[in-house]
mmCIF file of C-alpha atoms in Angstrom:
data_model
loop_
_atom_site.group_PDB
_atom_site.id
_atom_site.type_symbol
_atom_site.label_atom_id
_atom_site.label_comp_id
_atom_site.label_asym_id
_atom_site.label_seq_id
_atom_site.Cartn_x
_atom_site.Cartn_y
_atom_site.Cartn_z
ATOM 1 C CA MET A 1 22.333 -5.178 32.518
ATOM 2 C CA TYR A 2 18.986 -6.955 32.531
ATOM 3 C CA TYR A 3 16.973 -6.394 29.370
ATOM 4 C CA ILE A 4 13.779 -7.488 27.621
ATOM 5 C CA ASP A 5 13.535 -8.270 23.902
ATOM 6 C CA PRO A 6 10.017 -7.085 23.035
ATOM 7 C CA HIS A 7 9.898 -8.676 19.569
ATOM 8 C CA ILE A 8 11.625 -11.965 18.811
ATOM 9 C CA HIS A 9 10.412 -15.167 17.147
ATOM 10 C CA MET A 10 11.892 -17.769 19.426
ATOM 11 C CA VAL A 11 10.084 -20.768 17.911
ATOM 12 C CA SER A 12 12.460 -20.239 14.986
ATOM 13 C CA ARG A 13 15.544 -20.115 17.188
ATOM 14 C CA THR A 14 17.588 -22.807 18.884
ATOM 15 C CA THR A 15 17.844 -23.647 22.550
ATOM 16 C CA ASP A 16 21.455 -22.442 22.335
ATOM 17 C CA ASP A 17 20.044 -18.997 21.499
ATOM 18 C CA TYR A 18 17.998 -19.022 24.711
ATOM 19 C CA GLU A 19 21.153 -19.880 26.640
ATOM 20 C CA THR A 20 23.098 -17.056 24.952
ATOM 21 C CA LEU A 21 20.305 -14.545 25.609
ATOM 22 C CA ALA A 22 20.186 -15.551 29.275
ATOM 23 C CA LYS A 23 23.945 -15.136 29.609
ATOM 24 C CA MET A 24 23.649 -11.648 28.094
ATOM 25 C CA GLY A 25 21.049 -10.515 30.622
ATOM 26 C CA CYS A 26 17.792 -11.166 28.790
ATOM 27 C CA VAL A 27 15.067 -11.801 31.374
ATOM 28 C CA ALA A 28 11.951 -11.762 29.176
ATOM 29 C CA VAL A 29 10.941 -12.001 25.538
ATOM 30 C CA SER A 30 7.714 -11.185 23.738
ATOM 31 C CA GLU A 31 6.955 -13.244 20.659
ATOM 32 C CA PRO A 32 4.401 -12.020 18.115
ATOM 33 C CA ALA A 33 2.760 -14.568 15.824
ATOM 34 C CA PHE A 34 4.618 -14.612 12.538
ATOM 35 C CA TRP A 35 4.742 -16.017 9.020
ATOM 36 C CA ALA A 36 6.294 -19.495 8.999
ATOM 37 C CA GLY A 37 8.132 -18.966 5.707
ATOM 38 C CA TYR A 38 5.254 -20.691 3.890
ATOM 39 C CA ASP A 39 1.494 -20.122 3.915
ATOM 40 C CA ARG A 40 -0.275 -22.400 6.371
ATOM 41 C CA GLY A 41 -3.010 -24.461 4.755
ATOM 42 C CA SER A 42 -5.809 -24.273 7.279
ATOM 43 C CA VAL A 43 -7.018 -22.840 10.555
ATOM 44 C CA HIS A 44 -5.781 -26.021 12.253
ATOM 45 C CA GLY A 45 -2.199 -25.051 11.424
ATOM 46 C CA PHE A 46 -2.703 -21.780 13.276
ATOM 47 C CA ARG A 47 -4.325 -23.508 16.246
ATOM 48 C CA ASP A 48 -1.257 -25.768 16.553
ATOM 49 C CA TYR A 49 1.025 -22.722 16.256
ATOM 50 C CA PHE A 50 -0.863 -20.875 18.993
ATOM 51 C CA GLU A 51 -0.610 -23.991 21.172
ATOM 52 C CA GLN A 52 3.154 -23.916 20.679
ATOM 53 C CA LEU A 53 3.359 -20.174 21.450
ATOM 54 C CA THR A 54 1.275 -20.418 24.625
ATOM 55 C CA GLY A 55 2.254 -23.894 25.803
ATOM 56 C CA PHE A 56 5.646 -25.304 25.002
ATOM 57 C CA GLU A 57 7.600 -22.144 24.172
ATOM 58 C CA PRO A 58 7.148 -20.574 27.650
ATOM 59 C CA LYS A 59 8.375 -23.839 29.167
ATOM 60 C CA ARG A 60 11.434 -23.907 26.895
ATOM 61 C CA SER A 61 12.302 -20.296 27.716
ATOM 62 C CA MET A 62 12.022 -20.919 31.463
ATOM 63 C CA TRP A 63 14.692 -23.615 31.215
ATOM 64 C CA TYR A 64 16.970 -20.574 30.948
ATOM 65 C CA GLY A 65 15.122 -18.290 33.352
ATOM 66 C CA ILE A 66 13.640 -16.187 30.531
ATOM 67 C CA GLN A 67 9.963 -15.278 30.867
ATOM 68 C CA HIS A 68 8.037 -15.708 27.621
ATOM 69 C CA PHE A 69 5.057 -13.631 26.445
ATOM 70 C CA THR A 70 3.227 -13.784 23.141
ATOM 71 C CA TRP A 71 0.814 -12.105 20.708
ATOM 72 C CA LEU A 72 -1.636 -13.853 18.374
ATOM 73 C CA CYS A 73 -2.844 -13.154 14.825
ATOM 74 C CA ILE A 74 -2.590 -14.232 11.207
ATOM 75 C CA ASN A 75 0.352 -12.417 9.651
ATOM 76 C CA ALA A 76 -0.120 -9.878 6.859
ATOM 77 C CA LYS A 77 1.761 -12.126 4.449
ATOM 78 C CA GLU A 78 -1.134 -14.606 4.713
ATOM 79 C CA ALA A 79 -3.887 -11.988 4.620
ATOM 80 C CA GLU A 80 -4.549 -12.324 0.889
ATOM 81 C CA ASN A 81 -6.575 -15.408 1.815
ATOM 82 C CA VAL A 82 -9.330 -13.406 3.507
ATOM 83 C CA SER A 83 -11.599 -16.372 4.247
ATOM 84 C CA LEU A 84 -8.787 -18.226 6.045
ATOM 85 C CA ALA A 85 -7.857 -15.028 7.872
ATOM 86 C CA ARG A 86 -11.445 -14.714 9.117
ATOM 87 C CA GLU A 87 -11.406 -18.312 10.356
ATOM 88 C CA VAL A 88 -8.197 -17.610 12.278
ATOM 89 C CA ILE A 89 -9.493 -14.325 13.716
ATOM 90 C CA SER A 90 -12.627 -16.072 14.979
ATOM 91 C CA MET A 91 -10.488 -18.782 16.630
ATOM 92 C CA ILE A 92 -8.042 -16.411 18.400
ATOM 93 C CA PRO A 93 -10.345 -15.718 21.404
ATOM 94 C CA GLU A 94 -9.910 -19.372 22.467
ATOM 95 C CA PHE A 95 -6.356 -18.405 23.466
ATOM 96 C CA LEU A 96 -6.675 -14.851 24.752
ATOM 97 C CA SER A 97 -7.072 -15.744 28.410
ATOM 98 C CA ARG A 98 -4.013 -17.983 28.480
ATOM 99 C CA PRO A 99 -1.094 -16.860 30.670
ATOM 100 C CA GLY A 100 1.406 -14.707 28.834
ATOM 101 C CA VAL A 101 -0.843 -13.690 25.922
ATOM 102 C CA LEU A 102 -0.385 -9.922 25.703
ATOM 103 C CA GLY A 103 -2.708 -9.130 22.800
ATOM 104 C CA ILE A 104 -3.177 -9.154 19.033
ATOM 105 C CA GLY A 105 -0.061 -9.075 16.868
ATOM 106 C CA GLU A 106 1.953 -8.685 14.858
ATOM 107 C CA ILE A 107 -0.752 -7.435 12.545
ATOM 108 C CA GLY A 108 -0.065 -4.931 9.800
ATOM 109 C CA LEU A 109 0.612 -4.601 6.111
ATOM 110 C CA ASN A 110 3.131 -6.316 3.852
ATOM 111 C CA LYS A 111 2.578 -5.137 0.258
ATOM 112 C CA ASN A 112 -0.077 -2.580 1.251
ATOM 113 C CA THR A 113 -2.951 -4.342 -0.555
ATOM 114 C CA ARG A 114 -6.699 -3.978 -0.052
ATOM 115 C CA ASN A 115 -7.046 -7.485 1.403
ATOM 116 C CA GLU A 116 -4.244 -6.803 3.893
ATOM 117 C CA ALA A 117 -6.037 -3.637 4.986
ATOM 118 C CA ILE A 118 -9.342 -5.511 5.394
ATOM 119 C CA VAL A 119 -7.734 -8.215 7.534
ATOM 120 C CA PHE A 120 -5.849 -5.592 9.544
ATOM 121 C CA LEU A 121 -9.085 -3.759 10.357
ATOM 122 C CA GLU A 122 -10.798 -6.995 11.391
ATOM 123 C CA HIS A 123 -7.910 -7.774 13.758
ATOM 124 C CA VAL A 124 -8.190 -4.283 15.238
ATOM 125 C CA ASP A 125 -11.912 -4.779 15.685
ATOM 126 C CA LEU A 126 -11.260 -8.042 17.552
ATOM 127 C CA ALA A 127 -8.729 -6.281 19.784
ATOM 128 C CA MET A 128 -11.231 -3.553 20.607
ATOM 129 C CA LYS A 129 -14.025 -6.014 21.365
ATOM 130 C CA THR A 130 -11.787 -8.084 23.637
ATOM 131 C CA ASP A 131 -9.893 -5.127 25.160
ATOM 132 C CA GLU A 132 -6.503 -6.369 23.951
ATOM 133 C CA GLN A 133 -3.297 -4.487 23.291
ATOM 134 C CA ILE A 134 -2.006 -4.411 19.703
ATOM 135 C CA LEU A 135 1.469 -5.000 18.245
ATOM 136 C CA ILE A 136 1.922 -3.854 14.655
ATOM 137 C CA HIS A 137 4.255 -4.910 11.860
ATOM 138 C CA THR A 138 5.121 -2.243 9.307
ATOM 139 C CA PRO A 139 6.274 -3.232 5.806
ATOM 140 C CA HIS A 140 9.865 -3.401 4.676
ATOM 141 C CA LEU A 141 11.972 -1.297 2.324
ATOM 142 C CA ALA A 142 10.101 0.629 -0.395
ATOM 143 C CA ASP A 143 6.682 -0.227 1.065
ATOM 144 C CA LYS A 144 7.439 0.957 4.601
ATOM 145 C CA TYR A 145 6.637 4.653 4.335
ATOM 146 C CA ALA A 146 3.285 4.327 2.551
ATOM 147 C CA GLY A 147 2.345 1.238 4.596
ATOM 148 C CA THR A 148 3.084 2.939 7.895
ATOM 149 C CA ARG A 149 1.029 5.973 6.902
ATOM 150 C CA MET A 150 -1.853 3.694 5.851
ATOM 151 C CA ILE A 151 -1.695 1.829 9.162
ATOM 152 C CA LEU A 152 -1.735 5.100 11.086
ATOM 153 C CA ASP A 153 -4.727 6.270 9.020
ATOM 154 C CA MET A 154 -6.666 3.157 10.002
ATOM 155 C CA LEU A 155 -5.687 3.363 13.674
ATOM 156 C CA CYS A 156 -6.358 7.091 14.016
ATOM 157 C CA ASP A 157 -9.762 6.656 12.384
ATOM 158 C CA ASP A 158 -10.904 4.279 15.130
ATOM 159 C CA GLN A 159 -12.019 6.293 18.145
ATOM 160 C CA ARG A 160 -12.094 3.166 20.340
ATOM 161 C CA ILE A 161 -8.303 2.831 20.297
ATOM 162 C CA ASN A 162 -6.199 3.882 23.264
ATOM 163 C CA ARG A 163 -2.996 4.790 21.439
ATOM 164 C CA GLU A 164 -0.821 4.124 24.501
ATOM 165 C CA ARG A 165 -1.787 0.448 24.194
ATOM 166 C CA VAL A 166 -0.531 0.112 20.610
ATOM 167 C CA LEU A 167 3.069 -0.589 19.576
ATOM 168 C CA VAL A 168 4.048 0.153 15.965
ATOM 169 C CA ASP A 169 7.176 -1.834 15.176
ATOM 170 C CA HIS A 170 10.037 -1.648 12.680
ATOM 171 C CA VAL A 171 10.100 2.164 12.602
ATOM 172 C CA GLU A 172 13.007 3.847 10.831
ATOM 173 C CA GLU A 173 14.130 7.420 10.242
ATOM 174 C CA HIS A 174 11.266 8.253 7.862
ATOM 175 C CA THR A 175 8.434 6.732 9.915
ATOM 176 C CA ILE A 176 9.323 7.170 13.586
ATOM 177 C CA ARG A 177 8.133 10.785 13.812
ATOM 178 C CA HIS A 178 4.695 9.939 12.397
ATOM 179 C CA VAL A 179 4.223 7.106 14.912
ATOM 180 C CA LEU A 180 5.361 9.030 17.990
ATOM 181 C CA ASP A 181 3.550 12.250 17.040
ATOM 182 C CA ALA A 182 0.303 10.269 16.758
ATOM 183 C CA GLY A 183 0.757 9.047 20.344
ATOM 184 C CA PHE A 184 1.654 5.400 19.714
ATOM 185 C CA TRP A 185 4.610 3.420 21.016
ATOM 186 C CA ALA A 186 7.389 2.828 18.467
ATOM 187 C CA GLY A 187 9.726 -0.154 18.149
ATOM 188 C CA MET A 188 13.077 -0.048 16.387
ATOM 189 C CA THR A 189 14.143 -3.384 14.927
ATOM 190 C CA LEU A 190 17.849 -4.120 14.695
ATOM 191 C CA TYR A 191 18.110 -6.325 11.654
ATOM 192 C CA PRO A 192 20.806 -6.795 9.039
ATOM 193 C CA VAL A 193 20.335 -4.954 5.705
ATOM 194 C CA SER A 194 16.553 -4.416 5.636
ATOM 195 C CA LYS A 195 15.892 -2.499 8.845
ATOM 196 C CA CYS A 196 18.029 -0.629 11.388
ATOM 197 C CA THR A 197 21.515 -0.851 12.894
ATOM 198 C CA PRO A 198 22.384 -0.316 16.576
ATOM 199 C CA ALA A 199 24.092 2.994 15.687
ATOM 200 C CA ARG A 200 21.062 4.307 13.768
ATOM 201 C CA ALA A 201 18.769 3.233 16.603
ATOM 202 C CA ALA A 202 20.964 5.127 19.076
ATOM 203 C CA ASP A 203 20.793 8.155 16.744
ATOM 204 C CA MET A 204 16.991 8.002 16.819
ATOM 205 C CA VAL A 205 17.013 7.829 20.620
ATOM 206 C CA GLU A 206 19.186 10.954 20.668
ATOM 207 C CA ILE A 207 16.867 12.760 18.234
ATOM 208 C CA PHE A 208 13.466 11.676 19.570
ATOM 209 C CA GLY A 209 14.189 10.859 23.211
ATOM 210 C CA PRO A 210 13.426 7.661 25.103
ATOM 211 C CA GLU A 211 9.696 8.137 25.667
ATOM 212 C CA ARG A 212 7.486 5.399 24.143
ATOM 213 C CA LEU A 213 10.492 3.908 22.360
ATOM 214 C CA LEU A 214 11.554 0.239 22.342
ATOM 215 C CA VAL A 215 14.396 -1.709 20.735
ATOM 216 C CA ASN A 216 14.089 -5.303 19.518
ATOM 217 C CA SER A 217 15.938 -7.920 17.497
ATOM 218 C CA ALA A 218 12.945 -9.463 15.645
ATOM 219 C CA GLY A 219 15.157 -12.562 15.488
ATOM 220 C CA ASP A 220 13.450 -15.167 13.317
ATOM 221 C CA TRP A 221 14.203 -17.970 10.842
ATOM 222 C CA GLY A 222 15.962 -15.605 8.387
ATOM 223 C CA PRO A 223 19.296 -13.783 8.617
ATOM 224 C CA SER A 224 18.825 -11.980 11.924
ATOM 225 C CA LYS A 225 20.663 -11.550 15.194
ATOM 226 C CA PRO A 226 18.892 -12.517 18.421
ATOM 227 C CA THR A 227 21.567 -10.708 20.431
ATOM 228 C CA ALA A 228 20.967 -7.370 18.676
ATOM 229 C CA VAL A 229 19.617 -5.661 21.805
ATOM 230 C CA PRO A 230 22.933 -6.156 23.669
ATOM 231 C CA ASP A 231 24.612 -4.651 20.579
ATOM 232 C CA PHE A 232 22.424 -1.570 21.083
ATOM 233 C CA ILE A 233 23.330 -1.453 24.789
ATOM 234 C CA LEU A 234 27.020 -1.534 23.850
ATOM 235 C CA GLU A 235 26.551 1.242 21.277
ATOM 236 C CA MET A 236 24.822 3.439 23.860
ATOM 237 C CA ARG A 237 27.596 2.801 26.398
ATOM 238 C CA ARG A 238 30.194 3.621 23.746
ATOM 239 C CA ARG A 239 28.491 7.001 23.387
ATOM 240 C CA GLY A 240 28.776 7.643 27.099
ATOM 241 C CA ARG A 241 25.101 7.140 27.911
ATOM 242 C CA SER A 242 24.292 6.415 31.543
ATOM 243 C CA GLU A 243 23.138 2.992 32.638
ATOM 244 C CA SER A 244 19.785 4.449 33.709
ATOM 245 C CA GLU A 245 19.230 6.009 30.262
ATOM 246 C CA ILE A 246 19.960 2.678 28.592
ATOM 247 C CA GLN A 247 17.886 0.700 31.072
ATOM 248 C CA ARG A 248 14.891 2.897 30.355
ATOM 249 C CA ILE A 249 14.881 1.823 26.702
ATOM 250 C CA VAL A 250 15.677 -1.873 27.088
ATOM 251 C CA TYR A 251 13.929 -2.716 30.363
ATOM 252 C CA ASP A 252 11.720 -0.009 31.885
ATOM 253 C CA ASN A 253 9.869 0.875 28.672
ATOM 254 C CA PRO A 254 8.929 -2.714 27.796
ATOM 255 C CA LEU A 255 7.655 -3.207 31.337
ATOM 256 C CA MET A 256 5.580 -0.025 31.089
ATOM 257 C CA PHE A 257 4.054 -1.001 27.733
ATOM 258 C CA PHE A 258 3.449 -4.682 28.512
ATOM 259 C CA GLY A 259 2.181 -3.786 31.982
ATOM 260 C CA GLN A 260 -1.035 -2.568 30.371
ATOM 261 C CA SER A 261 -1.936 -6.144 29.428
ATOM 262 C CA ARG A 262 -3.962 -8.167 31.945
ATOM 263 C CA ASN A 263 -1.901 -11.300 31.176
ATOM 264 C CA PHE A 264 1.450 -9.657 31.826
ATOM 265 C CA VAL A 265 2.586 -11.233 35.068
ATOM 266 C CA PHE A 266 6.286 -10.506 35.387
ATOM 267 C CA THR A 267 8.679 -11.606 38.095
ATOM 268 C CA PRO A 268 11.580 -9.134 38.329
ATOM 269 C CA PRO A 269 14.885 -11.034 38.096
ATOM 270 C CA ASP A 270 16.046 -9.851 41.495
ATOM 271 C CA ASN A 271 12.961 -11.513 43.037
ATOM 272 C CA ALA A 272 13.235 -14.730 41.068
ATOM 273 C CA VAL A 273 14.055 -17.982 42.814
ATOM 274 C CA GLY A 274 17.158 -19.242 41.082
ATOM 275 C CA LYS A 275 18.597 -16.561 38.826
ATOM 276 C CA PRO A 276 19.394 -17.106 35.146
ATOM 277 C CA CYS A 277 22.874 -18.162 34.151
ATOM 278 C CA MET B 1 18.242 13.109 24.748
ATOM 279 C CA SER B 2 20.934 15.525 23.597
ATOM 280 C CA PRO B 3 24.136 14.352 21.868
ATOM 281 C CA SER B 4 26.757 13.368 24.414
ATOM 282 C CA ARG B 5 29.990 13.796 22.433
ATOM 283 C CA PRO B 6 31.706 16.555 20.413
ATOM 284 C CA SER B 7 31.898 16.181 16.645
ATOM 285 C CA SER B 8 35.672 15.664 16.737
ATOM 286 C CA VAL B 9 35.251 12.541 18.876
ATOM 287 C CA ILE B 10 32.564 11.180 16.580
ATOM 288 C CA LEU B 11 34.729 11.916 13.548
ATOM 289 C CA ASP B 12 37.656 10.105 15.191
ATOM 290 C CA GLU B 13 35.451 7.050 15.542
ATOM 291 C CA GLU B 14 33.593 7.268 12.255
ATOM 292 C CA PHE B 15 36.249 8.466 9.793
ATOM 293 C CA LEU B 16 37.605 5.046 8.868
ATOM 294 C CA PRO B 17 34.183 3.327 8.764
ATOM 295 C CA ILE B 18 32.798 6.144 6.560
ATOM 296 C CA ARG B 19 35.855 5.949 4.293
ATOM 297 C CA ALA B 20 35.395 2.179 3.991
ATOM 298 C CA LYS B 21 31.675 2.531 3.166
ATOM 299 C CA LEU B 22 32.385 5.170 0.499
ATOM 300 C CA LEU B 23 34.976 2.871 -1.080
ATOM 301 C CA GLU B 24 32.460 0.008 -1.093
ATOM 302 C CA ILE B 25 29.931 2.236 -2.869
ATOM 303 C CA ALA B 26 32.534 3.433 -5.377
ATOM 304 C CA ALA B 27 33.672 -0.104 -6.103
ATOM 305 C CA ALA B 28 30.081 -1.341 -6.500
ATOM 306 C CA LEU B 29 29.294 1.473 -8.963
ATOM 307 C CA ASP B 30 32.501 0.667 -10.877
ATOM 308 C CA ARG B 31 31.390 -2.982 -10.985
ATOM 309 C CA ILE B 32 28.053 -1.989 -12.485
ATOM 310 C CA ASP B 33 29.808 0.195 -15.076
ATOM 311 C CA ARG B 34 32.193 -2.622 -16.007
ATOM 312 C CA ALA B 35 29.452 -5.199 -16.353
ATOM 313 C CA CYS B 36 28.828 -6.764 -19.741
ATOM 314 C CA GLY B 37 25.490 -6.249 -21.430
ATOM 315 C CA LYS B 38 24.670 -2.999 -19.686
ATOM 316 C CA ASP B 39 21.169 -1.790 -20.595
ATOM 317 C CA PRO B 40 21.395 1.575 -22.431
ATOM 318 C CA GLN B 41 18.247 2.698 -20.602
ATOM 319 C CA LEU B 42 18.789 3.974 -17.092
ATOM 320 C CA ASP B 43 17.497 1.527 -14.496
ATOM 321 C CA PRO B 44 15.269 3.478 -12.054
ATOM 322 C CA ARG B 45 17.270 1.994 -9.179
ATOM 323 C CA GLU B 46 20.402 3.669 -10.548
ATOM 324 C CA GLN B 47 18.510 6.946 -10.545
ATOM 325 C CA GLN B 48 17.569 6.370 -6.913
ATOM 326 C CA LEU B 49 21.201 5.686 -6.033
ATOM 327 C CA ALA B 50 22.327 8.825 -7.871
ATOM 328 C CA SER B 51 19.736 10.922 -6.025
ATOM 329 C CA ALA B 52 20.828 9.489 -2.679
ATOM 330 C CA ILE B 53 24.511 10.129 -3.387
ATOM 331 C CA LYS B 54 23.712 13.700 -4.414
ATOM 332 C CA LEU B 55 21.833 14.209 -1.162
ATOM 333 C CA LEU B 56 24.896 13.059 0.807
ATOM 334 C CA GLN B 57 26.803 16.037 -0.569
ATOM 335 C CA SER B 58 24.304 18.546 0.792
ATOM 336 C CA ASP B 59 24.526 20.287 4.155
ATOM 337 C CA GLU B 60 20.863 19.617 4.893
ATOM 338 C CA PRO B 61 19.882 18.005 8.196
ATOM 339 C CA ALA B 62 18.048 14.670 8.399
ATOM 340 C CA ARG B 63 19.927 13.109 5.489
ATOM 341 C CA ALA B 64 19.064 9.589 6.649
ATOM 342 C CA GLU B 65 15.334 10.369 6.686
ATOM 343 C CA LYS B 66 15.526 11.988 3.252
ATOM 344 C CA ILE B 67 17.442 9.078 1.751
ATOM 345 C CA GLN B 68 14.837 6.695 3.168
ATOM 346 C CA ARG B 69 12.185 8.680 1.296
ATOM 347 C CA ILE B 70 14.127 8.435 -1.979
ATOM 348 C CA PHE B 71 13.851 4.655 -1.717
ATOM 349 C CA SER B 72 10.174 4.720 -0.685
ATOM 350 C CA LEU B 73 6.968 4.402 -2.674
ATOM 351 C CA GLU B 74 4.679 7.393 -2.464
ATOM 352 C CA TYR B 75 1.876 7.546 0.086
ATOM 353 C CA ASP B 76 -1.537 8.328 -1.397
ATOM 354 C CA GLU B 77 -3.838 10.120 1.059
ATOM 355 C CA ALA B 78 -6.875 8.874 -0.869
ATOM 356 C CA TRP B 79 -5.926 5.202 -0.564
ATOM 357 C CA MET B 80 -9.003 4.284 1.493
ATOM 358 C CA THR B 81 -11.341 5.624 -1.171
ATOM 359 C CA LYS B 82 -9.432 3.822 -3.903
ATOM 360 C CA TYR B 83 -9.564 0.569 -1.923
ATOM 361 C CA ARG B 84 -13.281 1.097 -1.150
ATOM 362 C CA ILE B 85 -12.596 0.811 2.567
ATOM 363 C CA GLU B 86 -15.110 2.453 4.847
ATOM 364 C CA ARG B 87 -13.701 4.926 7.300
ATOM 365 C CA ALA B 88 -14.058 3.694 10.876
ATOM 366 C CA ARG B 89 -16.599 4.828 13.394
#
């Protein structure tokens, strides 16, 4: 089955991972800007990172027939430095018209601080002024519930936002209902220990239905599994779900959400010249 | 999307994994009890674990959601006021 991983940090992964994803049916990835594992020292570090995300990474992915899309921002983990965050936010528009840039993300909260909220709101304001889609990171573990509610408060307060153009990621059992009921898209991240398993994601699909729901691996430089979406596909098949039901979650829904971005130019795999491995 | 399998089929599949997970929890709690230098004051994390285990024994629906909430910090509806953040337009 062809699938799309809507949230994966491929700059942190090896070329072997691209090959494995291609062999498993991955035809496209979307890569939100992320924390590097250390705080970058200046706006120049972010400019170089955005060059990598919009320049070299799409080339590397196409070596394996995988189409690469991306989102730009300064991550919540670096938002305590508000002056640097403002420099980065003012530089982002330089990249917004580049091919494959789908919007602003992954913005959000980490420890739910005031500075994180300020930087989040300034990212949202940029997205509204430039008519971009938004991809949102919600905090981990004990901070997730309060952080998700705070993010929803900020989003629902802003009357300019079209909620169908916003994806709130890393939802779990205690946050998914709030996100979907408010009219946003929700992403379930399959990640060892700190987020969700394929079985729990399949449970949430059974409980909440497939509408506005995505599944991703969020593979990055930490312990994570870039092939987590195929694990979800296998879990759904094990439960007797039809191929069309599964395809809706892992292929049709990402296309529907990303299709709202002006830079989403996607070549369906059956139309591609030279199919992936 | 309604459930696609009867409970007996799910139990056939899940019985051994559930048994294994319960044993892991039991062994981990035993390990904590056996540890040297145990603090006489109850660690709040142990209280969270006890609350979650108690919830497992109930017949209530949405156990996973409720256990998530046990391990979550509280949400304060007045957070914007406390942070002096202006409400949006």
